[in-house]
Amino acid sequence: VHERDESKDTPAAKECFKYLNKTSRSFSAVILELHPELLMVVTLFYLVLRGLDTIEDDTSIPAKKKEPLLRNFDDVLDIDGWTFTENRPEEKDRELMLHYGCVIEEFKKIKAPYQAIIKDIAKRMGNGMADYCLKSENDEFGVNTIAEYDEYCYYVAGLVGEGLTRMFVEAKFGNPALLDRPHLHNSMGTFLQKTNIIRDVREDFYDKRIFWPKEIWSKHVDDFGDLFKPEYREQALNCSSEMVLNALNHADECLFFMAGLREQSVFNFCAIPQTMAIATLDLCFRNYDMFLRNIKITKGEACQIMTESTQNLQIACDVFRRHIHSIRKKNRPQDPNFLKISIACGKVEQFI
Ligand code: PS7
Ligand code: MN
Ligand code: MN
Ligand code: MN
Ligand code: MN
Ligand code: MN
């Protein structure tokens, strides 16, 4: 563990850590344990992307206004004291946007290569979000094809994987060969994003947002909203299991990626969210509760996973094995994707 002397933090650094804790339930813990070389760098990366997402998520901002904000969000890092006051009062990270100046102040102090990575990813993610925002304005279904679903996940999460990988390699904490395997770091982000999209389906739908691709749900129901009606219970379960199958296809690449990490705190930072994700997919798999209420893995299970995934790759793989086994046990021959799910599980087991 890397002990940190908080009394040496500048007021702006203190503020950054305050907003990190306020804006992320799950990430702040793993970020704060990072090696000192990457601690502030990844904190700032997180806060910049959280800022972008706070603009993207605010449906009260008209698309015409939102588009340039998203596309030029990287430029804001050059404007001392920049602040954004136009989020609706209920937007959960409005507070960060009001005090964004602390992010800008600390950003100027980190090494140039890290600054360049953060700006580059913010630029590309902002452009991707803007394209998607315009598209969904003209299309009630949001995501139509699986290819579009993959593209959206690439913009909002795969790119985070790329940026973090470049940081790990810059810090000499990751095998540089990871940079030549874009599929692997895209899968690291996409696996987390798809799990989030599966689990949050109900919450997102009541927020008038649909991320499940029509190409998948239309095989099971005519209207997306039918998934939440008790008379379509079986269809909803089969649809969600097809979504889990789609996400599971990234699991082996995530394990492969983690084999390329060379520093314990970076390994933990990567492994904890991934093992939480496989546990969450297991929880969602053929669990009708996800259509009725918000579901979450228990505190106890989360604690156990934290302990296990912070030892080594072998033990993190054990967590994957356990949940793959549990998914297999819940798989049903009546499910149209029974065979494909069994094969996808086999592909992960082959790695571990
Ligand atoms: C820089 C750690 C480790 C190689 C804010 C971590 C929202 C799933 O839907 O907040 O808002 O509730 O629960 C994270 C790859 C990105 C991908 C994406 C930046 C892993 C802005 C996480 C996180 C790459 C767009 C958080 C992608 O979910 O979502 C840092 C390696 C932010 C990672 C968003 C989602 C992240 C997400 P929601 P959450
Ligand atoms: Mn969240
Ligand atoms: Mn978003
Ligand atoms: Mn969000
Ligand atoms: Mn610009
Ligand atoms: Mn979500």
Short mmCIF file of C-alpha atoms and ligand atoms in Angstrom, two decimals:
data_model
loop_
_atom_site.label_atom_id
_atom_site.label_comp_id
_atom_site.label_asym_id
_atom_site.label_seq_id
_atom_site.Cartn_x
_atom_site.Cartn_y
_atom_site.Cartn_z
CA VAL A 1 0.00 0.00 0.00
CA HIS A 2 1.10 3.54 -0.75
CA GLU A 3 0.62 5.78 2.27
CA ARG A 4 -0.27 9.30 1.27
CA ASP A 5 0.41 12.42 3.32
CA GLU A 6 -2.84 14.31 2.80
CA SER A 7 -1.52 17.35 4.68
CA LYS A 8 0.72 18.02 1.65
CA ASP A 9 -2.24 18.25 -0.76
CA THR A 10 -2.91 21.72 -2.15
CA PRO A 11 -6.43 23.14 -1.65
CA ALA A 12 -7.23 22.33 -5.30
CA ALA A 13 -6.01 18.73 -4.86
CA LYS A 14 -8.14 18.37 -1.73
CA GLU A 15 -11.12 19.60 -3.73
CA CYS A 16 -10.42 17.10 -6.54
CA PHE A 17 -10.42 14.20 -4.07
CA LYS A 18 -13.60 15.55 -2.51
CA TYR A 19 -15.39 15.46 -5.88
CA LEU A 20 -13.90 12.07 -6.70
CA ASN A 21 -15.50 10.69 -3.54
CA LYS A 22 -18.76 12.51 -4.23
CA THR A 23 -19.14 11.40 -7.85
CA SER A 24 -18.14 7.75 -7.72
CA ARG A 25 -19.30 5.12 -5.33
CA SER A 26 -17.24 2.33 -6.85
CA PHE A 27 -14.22 3.96 -8.50
CA SER A 28 -12.97 6.30 -5.76
CA ALA A 29 -11.84 3.42 -3.54
CA VAL A 30 -9.72 1.76 -6.23
CA ILE A 31 -8.35 5.04 -7.60
CA LEU A 32 -7.22 6.23 -4.14
CA GLU A 33 -5.11 3.06 -3.72
CA LEU A 34 -3.19 3.67 -6.95
CA HIS A 35 0.60 4.11 -7.04
CA PRO A 36 1.53 7.80 -6.38
CA GLU A 37 2.73 8.16 -9.99
CA LEU A 38 -0.83 7.62 -11.23
CA LEU A 39 -3.02 8.71 -8.32
CA MET A 40 -3.67 12.33 -9.36
CA VAL A 41 -3.45 11.51 -13.07
CA VAL A 42 -6.25 8.94 -12.92
CA THR A 43 -8.27 11.10 -10.48
CA LEU A 44 -8.20 13.94 -13.02
CA PHE A 45 -8.94 11.59 -15.90
CA TYR A 46 -11.96 10.34 -13.96
CA LEU A 47 -13.21 13.86 -13.13
CA VAL A 48 -12.83 15.09 -16.72
CA LEU A 49 -14.80 12.13 -18.08
CA ARG A 50 -17.35 12.45 -15.27
CA GLY A 51 -17.78 16.07 -16.36
CA LEU A 52 -18.42 14.99 -19.95
CA ASP A 53 -20.93 12.38 -18.77
CA THR A 54 -22.73 14.95 -16.62
CA ILE A 55 -23.34 17.03 -19.74
CA GLU A 56 -24.30 13.96 -21.80
CA ASP A 57 -26.77 12.71 -19.18
CA ASP A 58 -28.56 16.02 -18.65
CA THR A 59 -31.68 15.71 -20.80
CA SER A 60 -32.71 19.26 -19.91
CA ILE A 61 -29.92 20.69 -22.12
CA PRO A 62 -31.15 20.99 -25.72
CA ALA A 63 -29.12 18.99 -28.27
CA LYS A 64 -28.09 22.14 -30.14
CA LYS A 65 -26.44 23.49 -27.00
CA LYS A 66 -25.13 20.14 -25.83
CA GLU A 67 -23.32 19.23 -29.05
CA PRO A 68 -20.59 21.93 -29.00
CA LEU A 69 -20.14 21.51 -25.23
CA LEU A 70 -19.40 17.82 -25.71
CA ARG A 71 -17.19 18.32 -28.78
CA ASN A 72 -15.02 20.99 -27.17
CA PHE A 73 -14.90 19.78 -23.59
CA ASP A 74 -11.14 19.15 -23.87
CA ASP A 75 -10.57 22.89 -24.53
CA VAL A 76 -12.10 23.76 -21.15
CA LEU A 77 -8.90 22.45 -19.54
CA ASP A 78 -7.12 25.57 -20.88
CA ILE A 79 -9.58 28.02 -19.31
CA ASP A 80 -8.68 28.90 -15.71
CA GLY A 81 -11.67 28.85 -13.37
CA TRP A 82 -14.12 27.54 -15.99
CA THR A 83 -17.42 26.58 -14.44
CA PHE A 84 -20.72 25.16 -15.71
CA THR A 85 -23.87 26.34 -14.02
CA GLU A 86 -26.51 25.10 -16.45
CA ASN A 87 -27.12 21.56 -15.25
CA ARG A 88 -30.62 20.97 -13.87
CA PRO A 89 -30.60 21.16 -10.05
CA GLU A 90 -31.28 17.42 -9.70
CA GLU A 91 -28.31 16.39 -11.91
CA LYS A 92 -26.24 14.35 -9.47
CA ASP A 93 -22.80 15.71 -10.33
CA ARG A 94 -23.83 19.34 -10.82
CA GLU A 95 -21.60 20.23 -7.85
CA LEU A 96 -18.43 19.06 -9.70
CA MET A 97 -19.37 21.22 -12.70
CA LEU A 98 -19.79 24.28 -10.48
CA HIS A 99 -16.27 23.78 -9.04
CA TYR A 100 -14.53 22.49 -12.15
CA GLY A 101 -11.71 25.02 -11.66
CA CYS A 102 -9.93 22.69 -9.22
CA VAL A 103 -9.65 20.06 -11.98
CA ILE A 104 -8.13 22.64 -14.36
CA GLU A 105 -5.69 23.86 -11.72
CA GLU A 106 -4.35 20.39 -10.92
CA PHE A 107 -4.37 19.34 -14.60
CA LYS A 108 -1.72 21.96 -15.37
CA LYS A 109 0.65 20.34 -12.86
CA ILE A 110 0.75 16.79 -14.21
CA LYS A 111 3.35 15.58 -16.74
CA ALA A 112 2.78 16.61 -20.35
CA PRO A 113 2.32 13.03 -21.71
CA TYR A 114 -0.51 12.41 -19.22
CA GLN A 115 -2.13 15.75 -20.10
CA ALA A 116 -2.02 14.79 -23.78
CA ILE A 117 -3.69 11.42 -23.12
CA ILE A 118 -6.51 12.99 -21.08
CA LYS A 119 -7.18 15.66 -23.72
CA ASP A 120 -7.08 13.19 -26.60
CA ILE A 121 -9.55 10.78 -24.97
CA ALA A 122 -11.87 13.61 -23.82
CA LYS A 123 -11.91 14.98 -27.38
CA ARG A 124 -12.73 11.64 -29.00
CA MET A 125 -15.28 10.64 -26.34
CA GLY A 126 -16.97 14.05 -26.55
CA ASN A 127 -17.26 13.75 -30.31
CA GLY A 128 -18.68 10.22 -30.01
CA MET A 129 -21.22 11.33 -27.40
CA ALA A 130 -22.21 14.30 -29.57
CA ASP A 131 -22.77 12.12 -32.64
CA TYR A 132 -24.89 9.75 -30.61
CA CYS A 133 -26.82 12.62 -28.99
CA LEU A 134 -27.80 14.04 -32.40
CA LYS A 135 -28.69 10.59 -33.69
CA SER A 136 -30.93 9.75 -30.74
CA GLU A 137 -32.69 13.09 -31.11
CA ASN A 138 -33.95 11.96 -34.52
CA ASP A 139 -34.60 8.35 -33.58
CA GLU A 140 -36.83 7.23 -30.73
CA PHE A 141 -35.01 3.91 -30.41
CA GLY A 142 -31.55 5.24 -29.67
CA VAL A 143 -29.47 2.17 -30.40
CA ASN A 144 -30.65 0.09 -33.34
CA THR A 145 -28.04 -2.46 -34.33
CA ILE A 146 -25.56 -4.43 -32.27
CA ALA A 147 -22.82 -2.66 -34.25
CA GLU A 148 -24.18 0.69 -33.00
CA TYR A 149 -24.33 -0.66 -29.45
CA ASP A 150 -20.67 -1.70 -29.69
CA GLU A 151 -19.79 1.70 -31.15
CA TYR A 152 -21.50 3.59 -28.33
CA CYS A 153 -19.74 1.43 -25.72
CA TYR A 154 -16.45 2.08 -27.50
CA TYR A 155 -16.94 5.84 -27.19
CA VAL A 156 -18.00 5.97 -23.55
CA ALA A 157 -15.94 3.10 -22.13
CA GLY A 158 -13.58 1.46 -24.64
CA LEU A 159 -11.79 4.80 -25.00
CA VAL A 160 -11.37 4.95 -21.20
CA GLY A 161 -9.62 1.59 -21.51
CA GLU A 162 -7.33 2.99 -24.20
CA GLY A 163 -6.45 6.08 -22.14
CA LEU A 164 -5.76 4.09 -18.98
CA THR A 165 -3.62 1.60 -20.90
CA ARG A 166 -1.54 4.44 -22.36
CA MET A 167 -1.12 5.80 -18.81
CA PHE A 168 -0.05 2.40 -17.43
CA VAL A 169 2.52 1.99 -20.21
CA GLU A 170 3.75 5.59 -19.80
CA ALA A 171 4.30 4.84 -16.08
CA LYS A 172 6.03 1.53 -17.00
CA PHE A 173 3.37 -0.42 -15.10
CA GLY A 174 2.03 -2.27 -18.12
CA ASN A 175 3.47 -4.30 -20.97
CA PRO A 176 3.81 -1.93 -23.98
CA ALA A 177 2.50 -4.80 -26.14
CA LEU A 178 -0.94 -3.98 -24.64
CA LEU A 179 -0.99 -0.90 -26.84
CA ASP A 180 -0.86 -3.07 -29.95
CA ARG A 181 -4.00 -4.95 -28.89
CA PRO A 182 -6.81 -2.37 -29.06
CA HIS A 183 -9.42 -5.16 -28.83
CA LEU A 184 -8.22 -5.99 -25.34
CA HIS A 185 -8.48 -2.53 -23.80
CA ASN A 186 -11.74 -1.86 -25.61
CA SER A 187 -13.12 -5.04 -24.02
CA MET A 188 -11.98 -3.89 -20.56
CA GLY A 189 -14.17 -0.80 -20.82
CA THR A 190 -16.98 -2.30 -22.89
CA PHE A 191 -17.44 -5.24 -20.50
CA LEU A 192 -18.05 -2.76 -17.64
CA GLN A 193 -20.32 -0.55 -19.73
CA LYS A 194 -22.46 -3.41 -21.05
CA THR A 195 -22.86 -4.81 -17.54
CA ASN A 196 -23.96 -1.36 -16.32
CA ILE A 197 -26.43 -1.06 -19.24
CA ILE A 198 -27.91 -4.51 -18.52
CA ARG A 199 -28.29 -3.93 -14.78
CA ASP A 200 -29.67 -0.38 -15.09
CA VAL A 201 -32.27 -1.20 -17.78
CA ARG A 202 -35.26 -0.27 -15.65
CA GLU A 203 -33.79 2.92 -14.22
CA ASP A 204 -32.63 4.06 -17.68
CA PHE A 205 -36.02 3.31 -19.25
CA TYR A 206 -37.85 5.40 -16.64
CA ASP A 207 -35.31 8.12 -17.47
CA LYS A 208 -36.48 7.75 -21.12
CA ARG A 209 -33.20 6.20 -22.22
CA ILE A 210 -32.86 2.88 -24.05
CA PHE A 211 -29.38 1.40 -24.51
CA TRP A 212 -30.37 -2.20 -25.27
CA PRO A 213 -30.07 -2.53 -29.07
CA LYS A 214 -33.32 -2.96 -30.97
CA GLU A 215 -31.67 -5.74 -32.99
CA ILE A 216 -31.71 -7.81 -29.78
CA TRP A 217 -34.90 -6.78 -27.95
CA SER A 218 -37.10 -6.85 -31.08
CA LYS A 219 -36.54 -10.63 -31.31
CA HIS A 220 -38.34 -10.99 -27.97
CA VAL A 221 -40.97 -8.18 -27.76
CA ASP A 222 -42.61 -5.67 -30.12
CA ASP A 223 -42.29 -2.70 -27.76
CA PHE A 224 -39.35 -2.17 -25.44
CA GLY A 225 -41.76 -1.28 -22.63
CA ASP A 226 -43.30 -4.79 -22.84
CA LEU A 227 -40.19 -6.14 -21.14
CA PHE A 228 -41.52 -4.65 -17.91
CA LYS A 229 -45.02 -6.16 -18.14
CA PRO A 230 -45.68 -9.34 -16.13
CA GLU A 231 -47.35 -11.08 -19.11
CA TYR A 232 -44.03 -10.93 -21.01
CA ARG A 233 -41.97 -12.40 -18.18
CA GLU A 234 -40.46 -15.27 -20.22
CA GLN A 235 -39.63 -12.94 -23.14
CA ALA A 236 -37.94 -10.51 -20.77
CA LEU A 237 -35.81 -13.27 -19.26
CA ASN A 238 -34.76 -14.56 -22.70
CA CYS A 239 -34.00 -11.04 -23.87
CA SER A 240 -31.86 -10.27 -20.84
CA SER A 241 -30.04 -13.56 -21.23
CA GLU A 242 -29.19 -12.60 -24.83
CA MET A 243 -27.82 -9.30 -23.51
CA VAL A 244 -25.72 -11.17 -20.93
CA LEU A 245 -24.46 -13.47 -23.69
CA ASN A 246 -23.42 -10.43 -25.75
CA ALA A 247 -21.45 -9.02 -22.78
CA LEU A 248 -19.90 -12.37 -21.86
CA ASN A 249 -18.11 -12.39 -25.20
CA HIS A 250 -15.72 -9.75 -23.81
CA ALA A 251 -14.78 -11.66 -20.65
CA ASP A 252 -11.85 -13.69 -21.99
CA GLU A 253 -10.23 -10.58 -23.50
CA CYS A 254 -10.45 -8.84 -20.10
CA LEU A 255 -8.59 -11.69 -18.42
CA PHE A 256 -6.02 -11.64 -21.22
CA PHE A 257 -5.51 -7.88 -20.74
CA MET A 258 -4.97 -8.24 -17.00
CA ALA A 259 -2.20 -10.76 -17.65
CA GLY A 260 -0.19 -7.85 -19.10
CA LEU A 261 -0.15 -5.72 -15.93
CA ARG A 262 3.07 -5.36 -13.96
CA GLU A 263 2.25 -3.36 -10.84
CA GLN A 264 0.03 -4.49 -7.97
CA SER A 265 -2.01 -1.28 -7.46
CA VAL A 266 -2.72 -1.09 -11.20
CA PHE A 267 -3.70 -4.76 -11.23
CA ASN A 268 -6.14 -4.20 -8.34
CA PHE A 269 -7.54 -1.08 -9.99
CA CYS A 270 -8.33 -3.12 -13.11
CA ALA A 271 -9.32 -6.42 -11.51
CA ILE A 272 -11.82 -5.15 -8.91
CA PRO A 273 -14.28 -3.57 -11.38
CA GLN A 274 -13.98 -6.56 -13.75
CA THR A 275 -14.71 -9.16 -11.06
CA MET A 276 -17.58 -7.00 -9.76
CA ALA A 277 -18.89 -6.95 -13.34
CA ILE A 278 -18.87 -10.73 -13.78
CA ALA A 279 -20.60 -11.06 -10.38
CA THR A 280 -23.21 -8.50 -11.51
CA LEU A 281 -23.80 -10.33 -14.82
CA ASP A 282 -24.31 -13.53 -12.81
CA LEU A 283 -26.77 -11.70 -10.54
CA CYS A 284 -28.71 -10.41 -13.56
CA PHE A 285 -28.71 -13.69 -15.49
CA ARG A 286 -32.28 -15.03 -15.62
CA ASN A 287 -33.21 -12.90 -12.63
CA TYR A 288 -36.62 -11.31 -13.21
CA ASP A 289 -36.08 -8.92 -10.28
CA MET A 290 -34.00 -6.65 -12.52
CA PHE A 291 -37.20 -5.71 -14.37
CA LEU A 292 -39.00 -4.90 -11.11
CA ARG A 293 -36.44 -2.97 -9.09
CA ASN A 294 -32.80 -1.92 -8.92
CA ILE A 295 -30.57 -4.86 -8.07
CA LYS A 296 -27.01 -4.82 -6.74
CA ILE A 297 -24.55 -7.40 -5.44
CA THR A 298 -24.56 -7.51 -1.64
CA LYS A 299 -21.99 -5.69 0.52
CA GLY A 300 -20.70 -9.04 1.75
CA GLU A 301 -20.21 -10.40 -1.75
CA ALA A 302 -18.53 -7.16 -2.85
CA CYS A 303 -16.10 -7.40 0.12
CA GLN A 304 -15.23 -11.01 -0.64
CA ILE A 305 -14.56 -10.14 -4.28
CA MET A 306 -12.34 -7.19 -3.27
CA THR A 307 -10.18 -9.50 -1.16
CA GLU A 308 -9.97 -12.15 -3.86
CA SER A 309 -9.30 -9.95 -6.84
CA THR A 310 -6.44 -8.09 -5.17
CA GLN A 311 -4.15 -11.11 -4.80
CA ASN A 312 -3.14 -12.18 -8.30
CA LEU A 313 -4.54 -13.10 -11.70
CA GLN A 314 -5.05 -16.72 -10.66
CA ILE A 315 -7.39 -15.76 -7.82
CA ALA A 316 -9.21 -13.16 -9.93
CA CYS A 317 -9.74 -15.95 -12.48
CA ASP A 318 -11.26 -18.09 -9.72
CA VAL A 319 -13.91 -15.40 -9.22
CA PHE A 320 -14.68 -15.53 -12.94
CA ARG A 321 -14.78 -19.35 -12.87
CA ARG A 322 -17.24 -19.35 -9.96
CA HIS A 323 -19.65 -16.99 -11.70
CA ILE A 324 -19.36 -18.70 -15.09
CA HIS A 325 -20.26 -21.93 -13.31
CA SER A 326 -23.26 -20.27 -11.70
CA ILE A 327 -24.44 -18.86 -15.06
CA ARG A 328 -24.14 -22.34 -16.59
CA LYS A 329 -26.31 -23.77 -13.81
CA LYS A 330 -29.06 -21.21 -14.45
CA ASN A 331 -28.94 -21.64 -18.26
CA ARG A 332 -32.17 -23.25 -19.57
CA PRO A 333 -32.67 -25.44 -22.69
CA GLN A 334 -35.90 -23.50 -23.39
CA ASP A 335 -33.84 -20.33 -23.86
CA PRO A 336 -33.29 -19.71 -27.61
CA ASN A 337 -29.66 -18.88 -26.78
CA PHE A 338 -29.06 -21.93 -24.56
CA LEU A 339 -26.35 -23.38 -26.80
CA LYS A 340 -24.61 -20.07 -27.52
CA ILE A 341 -24.50 -19.26 -23.79
CA SER A 342 -22.99 -22.66 -23.06
CA ILE A 343 -20.33 -22.07 -25.75
CA ALA A 344 -19.55 -18.56 -24.45
CA CYS A 345 -19.07 -19.97 -20.94
CA GLY A 346 -16.79 -22.63 -22.36
CA LYS A 347 -14.67 -19.98 -24.08
CA VAL A 348 -14.03 -18.20 -20.76
CA GLU A 349 -13.35 -21.50 -18.95
CA GLN A 350 -10.79 -22.34 -21.59
CA PHE A 351 -8.81 -19.24 -20.62
CA ILE A 352 -8.90 -20.02 -16.89
C1 PS7 B 1 -10.96 7.12 -15.59
C2 PS7 B 1 -11.32 5.23 -13.92
C3 PS7 B 1 -8.92 -0.58 -16.58
C4 PS7 B 1 -8.05 -0.76 -18.97
C5 PS7 B 1 -16.92 8.77 -15.81
C6 PS7 B 1 -12.95 2.08 -15.97
C7 PS7 B 1 -20.22 6.92 -17.56
C8 PS7 B 1 -18.70 1.89 -17.06
O1 PS7 B 1 -24.11 4.94 -16.20
O2 PS7 B 1 -20.51 5.70 -13.22
O3 PS7 B 1 -23.12 6.98 -15.20
O4 PS7 B 1 -24.05 5.18 -13.71
O5 PS7 B 1 -21.49 3.43 -12.95
C9 PS7 B 1 -13.20 6.06 -15.24
C10 PS7 B 1 -10.39 -0.30 -18.59
C11 PS7 B 1 -16.48 7.63 -17.96
C12 PS7 B 1 -14.45 2.05 -17.96
C13 PS7 B 1 -18.64 5.26 -18.56
C14 PS7 B 1 -13.90 7.00 -16.12
C15 PS7 B 1 -11.60 0.01 -17.81
C16 PS7 B 1 -17.46 8.46 -18.68
C17 PS7 B 1 -15.61 2.53 -17.19
C18 PS7 B 1 -15.36 6.73 -15.94
C19 PS7 B 1 -12.16 1.34 -18.30
C20 PS7 B 1 -18.51 7.61 -19.42
C21 PS7 B 1 -18.58 4.30 -15.07
C22 PS7 B 1 -16.73 3.01 -18.10
O6 PS7 B 1 -19.86 3.75 -14.77
O7 PS7 B 1 -21.98 4.80 -15.04
C23 PS7 B 1 -11.89 6.15 -14.94
C24 PS7 B 1 -9.18 -0.54 -18.05
C25 PS7 B 1 -16.26 7.73 -16.62
C26 PS7 B 1 -13.25 1.84 -17.41
C27 PS7 B 1 -19.13 6.55 -18.52
C28 PS7 B 1 -18.85 4.28 -17.52
C29 PS7 B 1 -18.07 4.24 -16.39
C30 PS7 B 1 -18.03 3.20 -17.32
P1 PS7 B 1 -23.39 5.54 -15.03
P2 PS7 B 1 -20.96 4.46 -13.89
MN MN B 2 -23.23 4.88 -11.67
MN MN B 3 -23.91 8.96 -19.96
MN MN B 4 -23.88 8.47 -16.46
MN MN B 5 -11.76 22.23 -29.84
MN MN B 6 -25.86 3.32 -15.72
#
